CSV table of C-alpha atoms in Angstrom, one decimal:
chain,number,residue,atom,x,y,z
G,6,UNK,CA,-216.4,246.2,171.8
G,7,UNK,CA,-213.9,248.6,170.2
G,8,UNK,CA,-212.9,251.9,171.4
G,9,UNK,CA,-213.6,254.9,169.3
G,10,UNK,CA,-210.4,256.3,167.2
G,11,UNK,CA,-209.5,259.3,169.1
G,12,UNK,CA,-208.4,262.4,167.8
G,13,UNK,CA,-205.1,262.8,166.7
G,14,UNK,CA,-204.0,265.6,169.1
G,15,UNK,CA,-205.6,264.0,172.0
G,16,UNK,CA,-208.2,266.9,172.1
G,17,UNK,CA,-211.8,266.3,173.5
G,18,UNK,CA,-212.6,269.1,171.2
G,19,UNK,CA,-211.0,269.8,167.7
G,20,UNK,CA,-213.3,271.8,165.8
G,21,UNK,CA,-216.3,274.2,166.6
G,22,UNK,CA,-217.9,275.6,170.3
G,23,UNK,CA,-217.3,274.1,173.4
G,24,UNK,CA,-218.8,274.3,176.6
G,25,UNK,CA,-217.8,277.6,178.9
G,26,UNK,CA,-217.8,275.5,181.8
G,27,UNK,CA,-214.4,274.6,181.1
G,28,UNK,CA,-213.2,277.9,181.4
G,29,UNK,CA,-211.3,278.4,185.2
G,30,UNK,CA,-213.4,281.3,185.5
G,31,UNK,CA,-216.8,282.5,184.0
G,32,UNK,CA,-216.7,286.6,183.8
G,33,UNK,CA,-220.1,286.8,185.0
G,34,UNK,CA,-221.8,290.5,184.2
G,35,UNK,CA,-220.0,293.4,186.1
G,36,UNK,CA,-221.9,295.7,187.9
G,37,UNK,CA,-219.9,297.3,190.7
G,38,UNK,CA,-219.6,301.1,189.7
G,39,UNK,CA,-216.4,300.5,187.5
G,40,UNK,CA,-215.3,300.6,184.2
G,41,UNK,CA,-213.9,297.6,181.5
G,42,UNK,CA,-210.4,298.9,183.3
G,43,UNK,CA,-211.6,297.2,186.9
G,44,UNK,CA,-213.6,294.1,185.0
G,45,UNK,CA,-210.0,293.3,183.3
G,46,UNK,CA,-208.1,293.6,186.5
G,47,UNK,CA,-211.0,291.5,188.3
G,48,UNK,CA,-210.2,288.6,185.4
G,49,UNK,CA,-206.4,288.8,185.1
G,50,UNK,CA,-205.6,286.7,188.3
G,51,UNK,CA,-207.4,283.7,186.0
G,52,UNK,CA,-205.7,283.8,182.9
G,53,UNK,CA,-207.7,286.9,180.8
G,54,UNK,CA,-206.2,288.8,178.6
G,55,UNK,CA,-207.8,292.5,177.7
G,56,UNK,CA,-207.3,293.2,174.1
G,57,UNK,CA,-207.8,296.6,173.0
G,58,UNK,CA,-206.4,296.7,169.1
G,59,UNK,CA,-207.4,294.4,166.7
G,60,UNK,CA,-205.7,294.1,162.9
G,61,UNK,CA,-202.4,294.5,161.3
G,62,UNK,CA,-203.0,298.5,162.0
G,63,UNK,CA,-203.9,298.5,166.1
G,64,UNK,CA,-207.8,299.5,165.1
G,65,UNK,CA,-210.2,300.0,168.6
G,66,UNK,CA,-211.6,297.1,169.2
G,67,UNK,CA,-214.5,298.3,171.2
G,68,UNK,CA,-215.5,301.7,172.9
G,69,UNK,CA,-213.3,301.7,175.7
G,70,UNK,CA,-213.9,302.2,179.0
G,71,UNK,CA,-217.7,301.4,177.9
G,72,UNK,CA,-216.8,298.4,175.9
G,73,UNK,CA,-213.9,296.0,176.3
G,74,UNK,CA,-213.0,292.2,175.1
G,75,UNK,CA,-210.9,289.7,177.1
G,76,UNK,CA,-209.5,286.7,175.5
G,77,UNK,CA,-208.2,283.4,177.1
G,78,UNK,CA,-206.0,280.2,176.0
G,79,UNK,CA,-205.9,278.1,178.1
G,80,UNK,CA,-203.0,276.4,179.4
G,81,UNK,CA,-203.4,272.6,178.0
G,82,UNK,CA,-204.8,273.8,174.7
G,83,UNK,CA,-208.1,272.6,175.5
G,84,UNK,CA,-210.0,276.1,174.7
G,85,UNK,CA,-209.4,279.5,173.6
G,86,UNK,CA,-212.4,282.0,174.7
G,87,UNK,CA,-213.3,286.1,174.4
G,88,UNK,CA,-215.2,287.8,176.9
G,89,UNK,CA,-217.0,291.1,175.6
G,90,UNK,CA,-218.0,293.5,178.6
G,91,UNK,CA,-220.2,296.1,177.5
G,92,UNK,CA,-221.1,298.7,180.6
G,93,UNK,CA,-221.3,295.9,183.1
G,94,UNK,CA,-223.3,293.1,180.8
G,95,UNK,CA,-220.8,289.9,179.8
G,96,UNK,CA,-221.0,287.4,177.4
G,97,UNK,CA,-218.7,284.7,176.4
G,98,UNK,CA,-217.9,282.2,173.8
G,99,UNK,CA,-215.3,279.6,174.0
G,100,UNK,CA,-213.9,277.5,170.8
G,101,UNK,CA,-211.6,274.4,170.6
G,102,UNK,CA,-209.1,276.6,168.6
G,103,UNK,CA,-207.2,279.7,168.6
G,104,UNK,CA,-207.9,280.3,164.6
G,105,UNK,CA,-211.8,279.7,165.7
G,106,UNK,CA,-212.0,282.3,168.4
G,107,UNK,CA,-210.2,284.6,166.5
G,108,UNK,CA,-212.1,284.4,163.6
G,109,UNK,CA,-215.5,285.0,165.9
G,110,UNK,CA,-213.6,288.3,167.1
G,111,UNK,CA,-212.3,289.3,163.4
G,112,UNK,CA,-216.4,289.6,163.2
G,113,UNK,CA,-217.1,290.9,166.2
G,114,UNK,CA,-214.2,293.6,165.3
G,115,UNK,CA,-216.3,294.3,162.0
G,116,UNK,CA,-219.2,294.6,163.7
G,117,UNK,CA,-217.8,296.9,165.8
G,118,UNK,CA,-215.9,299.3,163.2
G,119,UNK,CA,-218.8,299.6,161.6
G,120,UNK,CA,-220.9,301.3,164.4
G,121,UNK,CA,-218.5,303.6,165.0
G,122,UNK,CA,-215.5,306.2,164.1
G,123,UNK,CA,-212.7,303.9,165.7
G,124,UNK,CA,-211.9,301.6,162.9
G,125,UNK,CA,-210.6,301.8,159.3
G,126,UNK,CA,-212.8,303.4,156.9
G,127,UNK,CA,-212.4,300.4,154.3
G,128,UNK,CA,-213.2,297.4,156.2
G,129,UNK,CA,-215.3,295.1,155.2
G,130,UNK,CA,-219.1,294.6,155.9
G,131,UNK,CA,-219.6,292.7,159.1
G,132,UNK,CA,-221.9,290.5,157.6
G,133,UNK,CA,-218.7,289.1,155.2
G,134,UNK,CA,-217.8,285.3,156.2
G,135,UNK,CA,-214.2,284.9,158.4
G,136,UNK,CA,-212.8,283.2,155.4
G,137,UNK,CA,-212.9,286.4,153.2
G,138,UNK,CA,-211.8,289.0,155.9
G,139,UNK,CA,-208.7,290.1,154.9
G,140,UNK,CA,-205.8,290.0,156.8
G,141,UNK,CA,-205.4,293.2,157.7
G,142,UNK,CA,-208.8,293.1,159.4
G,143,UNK,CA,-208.2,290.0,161.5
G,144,UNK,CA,-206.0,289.0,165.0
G,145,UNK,CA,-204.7,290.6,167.5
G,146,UNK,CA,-203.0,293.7,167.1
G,147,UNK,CA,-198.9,293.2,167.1
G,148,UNK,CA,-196.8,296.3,166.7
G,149,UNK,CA,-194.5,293.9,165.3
G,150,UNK,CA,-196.9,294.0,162.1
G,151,UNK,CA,-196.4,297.4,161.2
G,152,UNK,CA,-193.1,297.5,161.4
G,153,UNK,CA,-191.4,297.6,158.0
């Protein structure tokens, strides 16, 4: 019997959604009187990140305090997850890859903008595919990006 070629990186996962259990820490829902401030602070100690601008121009990404999205690589480069709080309910999805998650969040972020008054008046319809978001419209927010 013959082994099965593995990946080339050595990853269990390389493409697509992988189970949340193999996140350190599942932000369960959040209902203790507090805000997406106190949810963040309760996931920080486990490797969360709270992200509050999305795109090339810092847009909301969400309605904070109210709504709030965490993200999380982990250490080995096995998975790369959000969180989305929204008034105490969570959910979260976890992806083999960076460029997967962020591309579920570029949509999410559409979604968002285009419920609301907090993001750029010219982004795309959330129903457009990751592939044809433009760049301004996707990743995390670097001040570095404006800069000229």
């Amino acid at each position: 019997m013959t082994a099965a070629p593995r990946p080339s990186s050595d990853r269990p996962f390389v493409s697509g959604p992988v189970p949340v259990e193999l996140l350190p820490f599942l932000p369960e829902d959040f209902h203790d009187g507090g805000d997406a401030d106190d949810w963040l602070a309760h996931l920080a100690p486990w490797g969360w990140t709270g992200i509050r601008d999305w795109g090339t121009e810092g847009w909301d990404l969400g309605n904070w305090p109210y709504q709030a999205v965490a993200l999380y690589d982990s250490p080995f480069e096995l998975c790369y997850a959000f969180a989305v709080y929204t008034e105490g309910d969570v959910s979260v999805e976890a992806w083999a890859t960076r460029e997967e998650r962020d591309a579920s969040v570029d949509v999410l972020a559409l979604h968002y903008w285009s419920h609301s008054e907090r993001g750029p008046v010219d982004a795309p319809h959330p129903s457009t595919p990751p592939s044809e978001i433009p760049v301004r419209f996707r990743g995390p927010y670097s001040p570095a990006d404006t800069q000229t």
